[in-house]
CSV table of C-alpha atoms in Angstrom, one decimal:
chain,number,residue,atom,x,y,z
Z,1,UNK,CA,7.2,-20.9,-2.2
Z,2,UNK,CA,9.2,-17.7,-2.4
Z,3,UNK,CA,9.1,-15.3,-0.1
Z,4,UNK,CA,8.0,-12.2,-2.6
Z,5,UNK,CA,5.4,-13.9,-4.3
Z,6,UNK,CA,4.1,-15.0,-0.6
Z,7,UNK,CA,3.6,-11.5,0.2
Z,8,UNK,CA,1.1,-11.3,-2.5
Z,9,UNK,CA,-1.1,-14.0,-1.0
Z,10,UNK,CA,-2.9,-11.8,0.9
Z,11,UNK,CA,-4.8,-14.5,3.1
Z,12,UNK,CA,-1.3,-15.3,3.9
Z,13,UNK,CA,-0.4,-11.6,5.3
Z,14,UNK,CA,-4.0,-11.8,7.0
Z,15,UNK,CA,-2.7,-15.7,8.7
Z,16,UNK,CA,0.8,-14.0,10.1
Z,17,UNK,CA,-1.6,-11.1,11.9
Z,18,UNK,CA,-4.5,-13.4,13.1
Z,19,UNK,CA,-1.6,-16.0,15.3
Z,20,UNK,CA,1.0,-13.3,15.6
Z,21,UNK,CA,3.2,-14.5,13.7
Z,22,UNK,CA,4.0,-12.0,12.3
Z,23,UNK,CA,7.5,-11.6,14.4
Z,24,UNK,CA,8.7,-14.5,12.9
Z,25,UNK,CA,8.5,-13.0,9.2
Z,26,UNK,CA,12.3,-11.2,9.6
Z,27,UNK,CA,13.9,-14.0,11.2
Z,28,UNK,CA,12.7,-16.4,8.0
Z,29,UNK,CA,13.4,-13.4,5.6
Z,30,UNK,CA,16.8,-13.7,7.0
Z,31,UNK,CA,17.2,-17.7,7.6
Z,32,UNK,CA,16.6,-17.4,3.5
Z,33,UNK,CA,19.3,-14.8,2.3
Z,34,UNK,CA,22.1,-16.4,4.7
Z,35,UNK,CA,20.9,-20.3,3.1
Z,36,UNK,CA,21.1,-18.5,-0.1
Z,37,UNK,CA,24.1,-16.3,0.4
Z,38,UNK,CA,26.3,-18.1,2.6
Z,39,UNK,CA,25.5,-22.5,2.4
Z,40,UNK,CA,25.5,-21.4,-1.0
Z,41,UNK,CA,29.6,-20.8,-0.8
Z,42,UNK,CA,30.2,-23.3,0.9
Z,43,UNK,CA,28.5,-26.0,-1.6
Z,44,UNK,CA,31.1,-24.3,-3.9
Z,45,UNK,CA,34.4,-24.2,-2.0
Z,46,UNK,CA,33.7,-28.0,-1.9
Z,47,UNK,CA,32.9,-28.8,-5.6
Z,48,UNK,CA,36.0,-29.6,-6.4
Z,49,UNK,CA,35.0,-30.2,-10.5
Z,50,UNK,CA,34.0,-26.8,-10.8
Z,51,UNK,CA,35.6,-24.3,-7.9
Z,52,UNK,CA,34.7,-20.8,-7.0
Z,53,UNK,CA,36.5,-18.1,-8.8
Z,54,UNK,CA,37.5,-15.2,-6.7
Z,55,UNK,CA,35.5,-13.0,-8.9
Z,56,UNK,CA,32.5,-14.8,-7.9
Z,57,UNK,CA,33.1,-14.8,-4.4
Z,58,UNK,CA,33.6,-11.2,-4.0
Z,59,UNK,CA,30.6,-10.5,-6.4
Z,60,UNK,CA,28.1,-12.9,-4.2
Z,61,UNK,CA,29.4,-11.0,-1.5
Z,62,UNK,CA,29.1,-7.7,-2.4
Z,63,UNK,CA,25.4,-8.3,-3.8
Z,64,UNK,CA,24.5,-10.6,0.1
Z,65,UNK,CA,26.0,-7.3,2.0
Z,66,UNK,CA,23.7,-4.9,-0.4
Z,67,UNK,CA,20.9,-7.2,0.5
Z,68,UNK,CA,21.5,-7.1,3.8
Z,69,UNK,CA,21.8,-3.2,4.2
Z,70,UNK,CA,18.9,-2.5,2.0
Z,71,UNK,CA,16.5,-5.2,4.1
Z,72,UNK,CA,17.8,-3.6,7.3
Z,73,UNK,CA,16.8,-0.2,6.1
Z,74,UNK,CA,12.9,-1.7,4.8
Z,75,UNK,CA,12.3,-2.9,8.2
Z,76,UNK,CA,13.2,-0.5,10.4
Z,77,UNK,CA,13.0,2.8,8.7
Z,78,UNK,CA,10.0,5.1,9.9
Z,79,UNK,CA,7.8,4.9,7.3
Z,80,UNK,CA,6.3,8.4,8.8
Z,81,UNK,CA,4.1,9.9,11.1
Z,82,UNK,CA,1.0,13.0,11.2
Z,83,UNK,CA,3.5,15.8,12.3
Z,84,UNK,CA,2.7,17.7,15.6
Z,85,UNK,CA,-0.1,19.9,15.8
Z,86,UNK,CA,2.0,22.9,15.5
Z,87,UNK,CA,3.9,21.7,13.2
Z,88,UNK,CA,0.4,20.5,10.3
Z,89,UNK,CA,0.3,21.9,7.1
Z,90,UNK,CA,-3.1,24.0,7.3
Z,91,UNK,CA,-5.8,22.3,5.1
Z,92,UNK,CA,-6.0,24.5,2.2
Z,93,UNK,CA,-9.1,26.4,1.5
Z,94,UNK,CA,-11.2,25.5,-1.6
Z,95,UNK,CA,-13.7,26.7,-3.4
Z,96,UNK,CA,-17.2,25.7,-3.1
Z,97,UNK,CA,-18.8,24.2,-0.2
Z,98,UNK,CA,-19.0,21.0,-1.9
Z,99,UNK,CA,-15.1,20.8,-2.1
Z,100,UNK,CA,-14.2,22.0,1.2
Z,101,UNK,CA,-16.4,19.6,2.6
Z,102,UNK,CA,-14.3,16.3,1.3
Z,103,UNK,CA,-11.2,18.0,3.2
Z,104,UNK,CA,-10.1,14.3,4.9
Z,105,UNK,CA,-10.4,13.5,8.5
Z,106,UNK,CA,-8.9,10.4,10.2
Z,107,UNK,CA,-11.0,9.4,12.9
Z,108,UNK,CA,-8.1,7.7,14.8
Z,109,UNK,CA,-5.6,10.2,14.5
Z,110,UNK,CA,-8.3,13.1,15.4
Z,111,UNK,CA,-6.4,15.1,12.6
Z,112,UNK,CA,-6.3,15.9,9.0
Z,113,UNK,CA,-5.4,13.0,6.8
Z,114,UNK,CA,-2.7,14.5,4.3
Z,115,UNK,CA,-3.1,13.7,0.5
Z,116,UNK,CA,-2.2,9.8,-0.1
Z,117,UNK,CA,-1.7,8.8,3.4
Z,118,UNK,CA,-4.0,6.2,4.5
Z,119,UNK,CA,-4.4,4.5,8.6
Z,120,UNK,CA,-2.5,1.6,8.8
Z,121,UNK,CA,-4.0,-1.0,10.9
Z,122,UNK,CA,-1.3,-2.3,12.7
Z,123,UNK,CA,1.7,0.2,12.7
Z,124,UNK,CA,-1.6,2.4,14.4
Z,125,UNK,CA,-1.5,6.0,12.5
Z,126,UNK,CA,-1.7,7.5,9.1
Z,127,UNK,CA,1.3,6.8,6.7
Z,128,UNK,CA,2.1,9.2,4.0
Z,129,UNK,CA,1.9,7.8,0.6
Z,130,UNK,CA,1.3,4.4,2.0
Z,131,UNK,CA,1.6,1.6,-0.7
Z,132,UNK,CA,0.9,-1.2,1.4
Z,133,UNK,CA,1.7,-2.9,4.9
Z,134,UNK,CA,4.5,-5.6,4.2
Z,135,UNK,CA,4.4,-8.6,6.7
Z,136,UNK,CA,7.4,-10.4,5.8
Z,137,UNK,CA,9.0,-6.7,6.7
Z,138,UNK,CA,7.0,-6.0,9.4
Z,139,UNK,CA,7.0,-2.1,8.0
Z,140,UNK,CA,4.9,-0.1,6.1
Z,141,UNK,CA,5.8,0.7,2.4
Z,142,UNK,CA,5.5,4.4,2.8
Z,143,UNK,CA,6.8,7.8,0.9
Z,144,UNK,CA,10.1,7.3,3.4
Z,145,UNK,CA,10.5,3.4,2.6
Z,146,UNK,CA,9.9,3.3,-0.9
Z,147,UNK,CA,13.2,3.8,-1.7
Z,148,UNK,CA,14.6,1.4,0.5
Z,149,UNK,CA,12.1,-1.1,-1.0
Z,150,UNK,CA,12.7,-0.8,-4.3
Z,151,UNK,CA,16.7,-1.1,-3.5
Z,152,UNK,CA,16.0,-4.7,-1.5
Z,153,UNK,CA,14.0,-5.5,-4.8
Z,154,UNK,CA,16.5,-4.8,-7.3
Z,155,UNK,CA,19.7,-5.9,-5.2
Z,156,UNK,CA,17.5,-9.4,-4.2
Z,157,UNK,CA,16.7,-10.1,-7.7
Z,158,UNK,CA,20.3,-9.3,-9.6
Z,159,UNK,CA,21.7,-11.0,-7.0
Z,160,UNK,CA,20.3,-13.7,-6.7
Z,161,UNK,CA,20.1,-14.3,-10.7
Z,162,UNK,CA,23.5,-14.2,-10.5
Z,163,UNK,CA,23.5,-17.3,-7.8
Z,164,UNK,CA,21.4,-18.9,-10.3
Z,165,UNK,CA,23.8,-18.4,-13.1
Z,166,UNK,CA,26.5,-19.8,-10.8
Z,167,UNK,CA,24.0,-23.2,-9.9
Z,168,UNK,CA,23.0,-23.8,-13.3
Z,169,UNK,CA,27.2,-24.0,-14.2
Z,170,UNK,CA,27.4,-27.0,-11.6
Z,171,UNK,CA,23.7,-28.8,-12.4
Z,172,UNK,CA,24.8,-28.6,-15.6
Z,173,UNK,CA,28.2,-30.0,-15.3
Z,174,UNK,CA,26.7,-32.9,-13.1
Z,175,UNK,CA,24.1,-33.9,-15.6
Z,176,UNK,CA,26.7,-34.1,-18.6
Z,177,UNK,CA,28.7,-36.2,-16.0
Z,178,UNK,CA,26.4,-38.7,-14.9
Z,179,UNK,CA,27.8,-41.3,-17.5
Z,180,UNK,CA,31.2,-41.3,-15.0
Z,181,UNK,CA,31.3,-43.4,-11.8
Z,182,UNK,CA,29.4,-42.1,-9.1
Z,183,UNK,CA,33.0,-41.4,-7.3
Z,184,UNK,CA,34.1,-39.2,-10.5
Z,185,UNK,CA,31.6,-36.8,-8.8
Z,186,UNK,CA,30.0,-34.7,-6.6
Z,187,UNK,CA,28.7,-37.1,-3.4
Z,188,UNK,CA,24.8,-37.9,-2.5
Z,189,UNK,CA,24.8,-34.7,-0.3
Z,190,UNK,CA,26.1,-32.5,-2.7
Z,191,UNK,CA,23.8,-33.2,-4.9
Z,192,UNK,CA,20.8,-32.9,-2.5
Z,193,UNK,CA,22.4,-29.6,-1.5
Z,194,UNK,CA,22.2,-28.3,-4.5
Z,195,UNK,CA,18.9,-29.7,-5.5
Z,196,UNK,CA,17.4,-27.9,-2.4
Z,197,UNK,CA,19.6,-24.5,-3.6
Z,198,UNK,CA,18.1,-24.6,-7.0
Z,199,UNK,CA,14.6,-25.4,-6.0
Z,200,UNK,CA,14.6,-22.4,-3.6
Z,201,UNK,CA,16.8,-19.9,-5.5
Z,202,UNK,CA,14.5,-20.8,-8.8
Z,203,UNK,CA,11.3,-19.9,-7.2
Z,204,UNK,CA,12.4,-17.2,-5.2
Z,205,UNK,CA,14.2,-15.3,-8.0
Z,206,UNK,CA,10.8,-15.4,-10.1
Z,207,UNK,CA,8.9,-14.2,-7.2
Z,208,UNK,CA,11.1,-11.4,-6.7
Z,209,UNK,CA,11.4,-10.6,-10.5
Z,210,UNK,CA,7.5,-10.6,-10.8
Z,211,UNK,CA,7.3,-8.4,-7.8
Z,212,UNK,CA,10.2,-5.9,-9.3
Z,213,UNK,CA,8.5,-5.5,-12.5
Z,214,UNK,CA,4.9,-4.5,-11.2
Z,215,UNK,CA,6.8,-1.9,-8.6
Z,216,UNK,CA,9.0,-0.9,-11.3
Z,217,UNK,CA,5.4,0.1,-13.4
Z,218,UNK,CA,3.9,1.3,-10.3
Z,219,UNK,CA,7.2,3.9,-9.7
Z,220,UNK,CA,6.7,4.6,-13.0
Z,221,UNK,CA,3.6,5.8,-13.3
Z,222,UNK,CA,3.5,7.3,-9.5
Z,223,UNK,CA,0.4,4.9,-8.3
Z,224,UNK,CA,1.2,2.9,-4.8
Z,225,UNK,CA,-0.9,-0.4,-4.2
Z,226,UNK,CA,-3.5,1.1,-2.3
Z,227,UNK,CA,-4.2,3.4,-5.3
Z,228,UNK,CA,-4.4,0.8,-8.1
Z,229,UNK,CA,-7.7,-0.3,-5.8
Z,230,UNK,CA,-8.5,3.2,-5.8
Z,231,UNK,CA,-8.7,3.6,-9.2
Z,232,UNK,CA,-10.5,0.4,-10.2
Z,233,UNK,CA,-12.8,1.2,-7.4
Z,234,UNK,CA,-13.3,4.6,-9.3
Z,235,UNK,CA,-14.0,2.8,-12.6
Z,236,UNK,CA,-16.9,0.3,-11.3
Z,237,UNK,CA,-18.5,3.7,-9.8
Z,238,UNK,CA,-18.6,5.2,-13.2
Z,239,UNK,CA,-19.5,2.1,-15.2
Z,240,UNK,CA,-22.4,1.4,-12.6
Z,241,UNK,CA,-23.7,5.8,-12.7
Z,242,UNK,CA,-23.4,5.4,-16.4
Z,243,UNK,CA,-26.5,3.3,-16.9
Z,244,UNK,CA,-28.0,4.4,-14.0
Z,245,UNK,CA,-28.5,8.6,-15.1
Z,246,UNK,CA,-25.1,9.7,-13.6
Z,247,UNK,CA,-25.8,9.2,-9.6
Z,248,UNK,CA,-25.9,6.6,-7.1
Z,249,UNK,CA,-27.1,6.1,-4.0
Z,250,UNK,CA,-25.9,6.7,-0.6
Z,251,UNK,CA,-26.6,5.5,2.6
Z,252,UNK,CA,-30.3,7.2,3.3
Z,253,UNK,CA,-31.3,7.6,0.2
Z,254,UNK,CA,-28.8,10.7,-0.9
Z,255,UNK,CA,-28.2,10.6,-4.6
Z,256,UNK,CA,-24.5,11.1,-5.3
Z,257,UNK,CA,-23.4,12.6,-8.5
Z,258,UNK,CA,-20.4,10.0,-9.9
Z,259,UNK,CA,-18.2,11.6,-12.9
Z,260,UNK,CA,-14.9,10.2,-14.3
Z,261,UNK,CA,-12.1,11.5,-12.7
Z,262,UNK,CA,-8.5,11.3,-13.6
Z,263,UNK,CA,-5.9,10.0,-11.5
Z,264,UNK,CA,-4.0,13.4,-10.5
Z,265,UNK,CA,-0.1,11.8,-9.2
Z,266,UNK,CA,1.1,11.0,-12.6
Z,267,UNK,CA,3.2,13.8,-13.4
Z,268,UNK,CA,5.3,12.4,-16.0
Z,269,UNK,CA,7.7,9.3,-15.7
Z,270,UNK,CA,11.2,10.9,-15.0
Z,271,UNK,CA,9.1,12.8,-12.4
Z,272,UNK,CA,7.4,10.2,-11.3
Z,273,UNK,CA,10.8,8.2,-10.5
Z,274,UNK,CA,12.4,11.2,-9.3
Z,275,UNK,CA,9.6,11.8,-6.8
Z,276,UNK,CA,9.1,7.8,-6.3
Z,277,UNK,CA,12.8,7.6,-5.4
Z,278,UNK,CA,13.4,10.3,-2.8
Z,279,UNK,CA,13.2,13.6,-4.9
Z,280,UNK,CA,16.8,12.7,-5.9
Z,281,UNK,CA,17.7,13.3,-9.7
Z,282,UNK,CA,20.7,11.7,-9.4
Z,283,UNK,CA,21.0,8.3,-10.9
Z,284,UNK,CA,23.9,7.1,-8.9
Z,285,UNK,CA,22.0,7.6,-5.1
Z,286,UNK,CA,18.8,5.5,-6.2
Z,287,UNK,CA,21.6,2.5,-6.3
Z,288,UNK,CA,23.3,3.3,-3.3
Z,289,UNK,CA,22.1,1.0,-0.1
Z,290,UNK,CA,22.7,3.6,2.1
Z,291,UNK,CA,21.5,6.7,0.3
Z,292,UNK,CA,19.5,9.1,2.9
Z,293,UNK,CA,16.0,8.6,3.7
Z,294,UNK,CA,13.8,11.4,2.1
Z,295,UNK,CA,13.6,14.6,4.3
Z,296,UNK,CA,11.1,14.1,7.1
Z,297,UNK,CA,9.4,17.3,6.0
Z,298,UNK,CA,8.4,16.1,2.8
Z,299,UNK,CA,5.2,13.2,2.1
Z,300,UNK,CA,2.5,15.3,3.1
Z,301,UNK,CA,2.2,17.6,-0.3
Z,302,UNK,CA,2.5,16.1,-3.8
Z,303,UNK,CA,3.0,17.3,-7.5
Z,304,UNK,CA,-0.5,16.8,-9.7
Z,305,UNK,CA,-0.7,17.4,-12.9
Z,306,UNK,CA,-3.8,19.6,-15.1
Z,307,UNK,CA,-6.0,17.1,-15.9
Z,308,UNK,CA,-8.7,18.2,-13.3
Z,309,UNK,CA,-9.6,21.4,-12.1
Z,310,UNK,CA,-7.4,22.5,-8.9
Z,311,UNK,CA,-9.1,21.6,-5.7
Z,312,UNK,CA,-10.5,18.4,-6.8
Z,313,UNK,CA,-9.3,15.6,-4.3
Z,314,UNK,CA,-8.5,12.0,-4.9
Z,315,UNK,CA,-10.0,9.7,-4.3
Z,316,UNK,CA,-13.0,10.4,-6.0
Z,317,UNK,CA,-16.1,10.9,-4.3
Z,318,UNK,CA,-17.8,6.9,-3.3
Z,319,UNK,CA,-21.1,7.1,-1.8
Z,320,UNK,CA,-20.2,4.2,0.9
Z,321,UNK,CA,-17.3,7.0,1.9
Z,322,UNK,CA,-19.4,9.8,2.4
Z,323,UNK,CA,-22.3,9.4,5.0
Z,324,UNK,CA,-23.6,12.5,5.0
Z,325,UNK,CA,-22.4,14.9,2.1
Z,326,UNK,CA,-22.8,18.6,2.2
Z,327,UNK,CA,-25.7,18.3,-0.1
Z,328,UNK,CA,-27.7,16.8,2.6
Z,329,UNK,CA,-27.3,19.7,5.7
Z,330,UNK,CA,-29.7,21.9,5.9
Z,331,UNK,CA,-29.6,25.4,3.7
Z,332,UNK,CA,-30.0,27.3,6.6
Z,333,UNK,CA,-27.3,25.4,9.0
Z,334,UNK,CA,-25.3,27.9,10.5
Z,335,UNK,CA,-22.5,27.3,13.0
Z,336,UNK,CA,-24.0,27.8,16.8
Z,337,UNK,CA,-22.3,29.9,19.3
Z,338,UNK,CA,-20.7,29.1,23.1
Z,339,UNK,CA,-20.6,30.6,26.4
Z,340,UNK,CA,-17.2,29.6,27.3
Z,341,UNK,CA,-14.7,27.5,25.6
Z,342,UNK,CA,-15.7,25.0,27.8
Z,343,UNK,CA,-18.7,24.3,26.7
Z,344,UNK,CA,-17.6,24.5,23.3
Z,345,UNK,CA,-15.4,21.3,24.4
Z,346,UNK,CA,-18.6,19.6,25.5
Z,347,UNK,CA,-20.0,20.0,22.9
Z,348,UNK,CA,-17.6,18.4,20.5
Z,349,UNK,CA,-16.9,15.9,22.9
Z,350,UNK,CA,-20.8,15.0,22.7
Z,351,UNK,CA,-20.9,15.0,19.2
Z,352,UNK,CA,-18.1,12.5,18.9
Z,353,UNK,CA,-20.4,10.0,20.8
Z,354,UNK,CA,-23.5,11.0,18.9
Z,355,UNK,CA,-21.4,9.8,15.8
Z,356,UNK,CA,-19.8,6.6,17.8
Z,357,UNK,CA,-23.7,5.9,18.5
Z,358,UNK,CA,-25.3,6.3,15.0
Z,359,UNK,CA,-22.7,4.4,13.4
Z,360,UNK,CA,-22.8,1.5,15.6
Z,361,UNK,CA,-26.5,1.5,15.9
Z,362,UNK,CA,-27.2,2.2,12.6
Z,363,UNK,CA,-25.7,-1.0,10.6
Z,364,UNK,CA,-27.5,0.4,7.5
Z,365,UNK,CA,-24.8,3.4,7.4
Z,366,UNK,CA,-21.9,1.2,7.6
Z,367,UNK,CA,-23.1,-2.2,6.1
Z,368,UNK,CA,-25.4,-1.9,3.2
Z,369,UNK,CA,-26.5,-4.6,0.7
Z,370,UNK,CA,-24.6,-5.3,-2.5
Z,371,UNK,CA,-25.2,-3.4,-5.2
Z,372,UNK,CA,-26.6,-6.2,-7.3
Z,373,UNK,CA,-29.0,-6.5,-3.7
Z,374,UNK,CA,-30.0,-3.2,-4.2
Z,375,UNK,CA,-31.0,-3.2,-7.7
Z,376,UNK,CA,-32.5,-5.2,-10.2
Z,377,UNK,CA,-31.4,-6.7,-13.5
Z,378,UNK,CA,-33.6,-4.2,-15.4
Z,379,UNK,CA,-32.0,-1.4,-13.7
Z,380,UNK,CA,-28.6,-1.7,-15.1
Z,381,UNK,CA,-27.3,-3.3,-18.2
Z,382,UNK,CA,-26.3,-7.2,-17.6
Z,383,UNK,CA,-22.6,-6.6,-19.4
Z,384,UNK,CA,-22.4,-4.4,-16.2
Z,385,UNK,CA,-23.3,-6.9,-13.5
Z,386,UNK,CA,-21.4,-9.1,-15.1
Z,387,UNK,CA,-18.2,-7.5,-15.0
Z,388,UNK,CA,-18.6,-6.8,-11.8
Z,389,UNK,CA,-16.3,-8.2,-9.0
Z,390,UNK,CA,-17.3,-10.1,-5.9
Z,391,UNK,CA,-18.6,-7.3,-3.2
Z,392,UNK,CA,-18.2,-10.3,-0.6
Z,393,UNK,CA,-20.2,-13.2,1.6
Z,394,UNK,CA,-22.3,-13.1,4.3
Z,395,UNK,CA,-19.9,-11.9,7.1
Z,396,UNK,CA,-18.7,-9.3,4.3
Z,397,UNK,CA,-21.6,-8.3,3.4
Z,398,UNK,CA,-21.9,-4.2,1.6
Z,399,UNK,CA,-20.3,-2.1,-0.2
Z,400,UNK,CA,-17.3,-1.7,2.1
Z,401,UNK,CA,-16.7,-5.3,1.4
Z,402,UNK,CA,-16.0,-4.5,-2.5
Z,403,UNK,CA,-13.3,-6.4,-3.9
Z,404,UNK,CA,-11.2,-6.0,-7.1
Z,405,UNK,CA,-10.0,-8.1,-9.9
Z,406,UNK,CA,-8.0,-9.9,-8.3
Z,407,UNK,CA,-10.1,-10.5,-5.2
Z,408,UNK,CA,-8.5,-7.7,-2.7
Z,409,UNK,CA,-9.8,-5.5,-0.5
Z,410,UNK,CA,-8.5,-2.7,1.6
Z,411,UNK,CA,-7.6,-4.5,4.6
Z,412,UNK,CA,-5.8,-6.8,2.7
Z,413,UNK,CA,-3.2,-4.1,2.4
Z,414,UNK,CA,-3.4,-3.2,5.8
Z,415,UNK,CA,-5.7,-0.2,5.9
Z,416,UNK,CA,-7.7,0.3,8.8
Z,417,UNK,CA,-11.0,0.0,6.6
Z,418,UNK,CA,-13.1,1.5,9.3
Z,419,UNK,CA,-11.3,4.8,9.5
Z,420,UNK,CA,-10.7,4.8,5.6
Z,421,UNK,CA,-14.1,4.2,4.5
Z,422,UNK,CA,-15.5,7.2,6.5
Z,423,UNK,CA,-12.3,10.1,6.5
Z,424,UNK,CA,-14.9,11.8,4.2
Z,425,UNK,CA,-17.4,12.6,6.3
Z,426,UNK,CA,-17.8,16.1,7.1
Z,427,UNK,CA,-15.4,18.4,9.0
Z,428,UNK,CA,-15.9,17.8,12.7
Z,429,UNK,CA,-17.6,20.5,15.2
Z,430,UNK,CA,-13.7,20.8,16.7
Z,431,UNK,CA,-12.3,22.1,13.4
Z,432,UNK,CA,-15.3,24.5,12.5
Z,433,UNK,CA,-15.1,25.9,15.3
Z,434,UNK,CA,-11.4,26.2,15.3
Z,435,UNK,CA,-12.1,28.0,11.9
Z,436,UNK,CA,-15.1,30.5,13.4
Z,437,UNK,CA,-12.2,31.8,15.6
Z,438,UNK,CA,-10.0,32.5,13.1
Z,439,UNK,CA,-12.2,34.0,11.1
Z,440,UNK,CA,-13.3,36.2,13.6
Z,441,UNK,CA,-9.4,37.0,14.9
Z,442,UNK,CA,-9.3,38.0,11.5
């Protein structure tokens, strides 16, 4: 099977992780470009009938060392970190309650959770503009590996089309030669050799190209993996509101108000590609294996364009992501006041464990039924329910557990789904209070 299409198997990814296996996915990555690159050559430099040009040789070279470099540089690049506290982009103020509520928190990180950055479950923090965590990598695909990514794509596949150019010139040879005696041609393990070559190279090329195209259309139109979920995600909320009056419900009852909302990141597709492949505008440099990573300082802010009003976040509000809206606290809540500083630690530190404690003793906030379980046929239209994917078994059981098309879930691009599905609660007792004395320095 090839290696690129494996990585989209999904349960496959989930089988590395679950026997640690994982480790082993760079050493086979590589096993197959030196078969490839290098057994490859020397099948040639022995078939005599059709020998290697020294064009050729250079040219597989020069595309295996390309490979190489641009593999190196996917696995092993930092694909980015939460900045220092001193060093955090302040969380910008919005208007309306409502908006500033849905600033993002990441529960595991204790710290703001900057546009497009998601918690990756095993690299352990928040990744900016993650796309997905790769196994056969080992790295996440991230605003600082993208690049290198899409290089390892695009050298793998030319590459190795071009070895597939070269093995179709000698199949073909030996099948309009198989009229000669045998000892005219190449010998039994020749031909095995090249058998295995083809077989591999054949199906590993098409994974590869299959992959290239849908990261080509994702570069293009500035969405990462983790995003496309998003936005289907998005769409079932807004088909399902739509025949229900415009709201759904959240966990204890609260009605949430659903609206279509456009995907902000797509700014255009030179902009897109631009911003996709480093901020660089230069042509040249998204080609070149050892172009520099994109500045450190950069993957935390991002370019939207005017089809919503400013201050509206993505992604879209999703009543299993927000416990306990603004809508919900009290009209008269007001922030309370502290002695010392020290007890104003306590009492953040307390209500951390009050949350701990009401979300692992209350399954109903974090596990609630289906949404076909939750509603009858006659409350939503049947073309609905129909079209609606699998929200997942028994052991999956809620809304958490919703699925896409093609049967994915978050996890199964390596999102920590516990921290993702509740960064939306509301800002913790540590930050408002950090804000109160601001405020009143001010």
């Amino acid at each position: 099977m090839p290696l690129q299409l494996l990585s989209l198997a999904q349960p496959t990814a989930e089988m590395l992780e679950d026997f640690s296996l994982s480790k082993l996915a760079i050493p086979a990555v590589s096993v197959l470009i030196a078969f490839l690159a290098y057994t490859s050559q020397y099948f040639f430099l022995h078939f005599e009938s059709v020998p290697l040009t020294r064009d050729e040789v250079w040219k597989i070279n020069i595309f295996a060392l390309c490979i190489w470099i641009c593999y190196y540089r996917t696995c092993f690049v930092d694909p980015g970190r939460l900045p220092k506290a001193e060093e955090r982009p302040k969380p910008k103020e919005q208007e309306g309650a409502a908006l500033a509520s849905r600033q993002r928190w990441c529960r595991r990180c204790e710290a703001y959770k900057p546009p497009r950055a998601h918690h990756c479950k095993t690299c352990k923090r928040c990744i900016p503009k993650m796309d997905h965590h790769c196994p056969w990598t080992s790295n996440c695909v991230s605003h600082f590996t993208i690049p290198h990514f899409m290089r390892f794509l695009f050298y793998a596949t030319v590459g190795m089309s071009y070895l597939e150019t070269l093995l179709w010139q000698r199949a073909s040879f030996v099948w309009k030669s198989s009229h000669l005696p045998s000892y005219l041609g190449p010998t039994f393990g020749q031909l095995i050799h090249l058998f295995i070559l083809l077989v591999v190279n054949s199906l590993t090329v098409f994974g590869l190209f299959v992959l290239l195209l849908r990261s080509l259309w994702a570069l293009g139109s500035n969405t990462t993996t983790i995003e496309t979920w998003e936005i289907e995600r998005h769409a079932t909320l807004v088909r399902r509101a739509r025949v229900l009056g415009g709201y759904l419900e959240g966990p204890g009852g609260i009605r949430v108000h659903i609206k279509k909302q456009e995907y902000p990141y797509d700014i255009g597709i030179w902009a897109n590609i631009k911003q996709g492949m480093g901020g660089s505008a230069n042509v040249i440099s998204w080609f070149w294996p050892l172009a520099a990573t994109p500045d450190r300082r950069s993957g935390w802010e991002f370019e939207i364009n005017d089809f919503e009003d400013p201050g509206v976040s993505w992604p879209p509000p999703d009543p299993d992501r927000i416990p306990m809206p603004v809508s919900a606290r009290p009209s008269n809540f007001s922030m309370p006041t502290y002695a010392t500083i020290q007890d104003e630690i306590d009492a953040f530190n307390r209500r951390k464990q009050e949350d701990m404690k009401r979300f692992q003793q209350s399954p109903g906030l974090q596990r609630r039924k289906p949404f076909h379980n939750r509603y009858k046929k006659d409350d939503y239209s049947e073309t609905d329910s129909e079209s609606e994917p699998d929200s997942g078994g028994d052991s999956d059981e809620g809304e958490e557990s919703w699925r896409n098309a093609e049967g994915e879930r978050l996890r199964d691009f390596g999102v920590d789904e516990e921290a993702e599905f509740y960064d939306e609660e509301d800002i913790p007792l540590g930050v408002l209070i950090q804000r109160r004395k601001q405020q009143s320095n001010n």
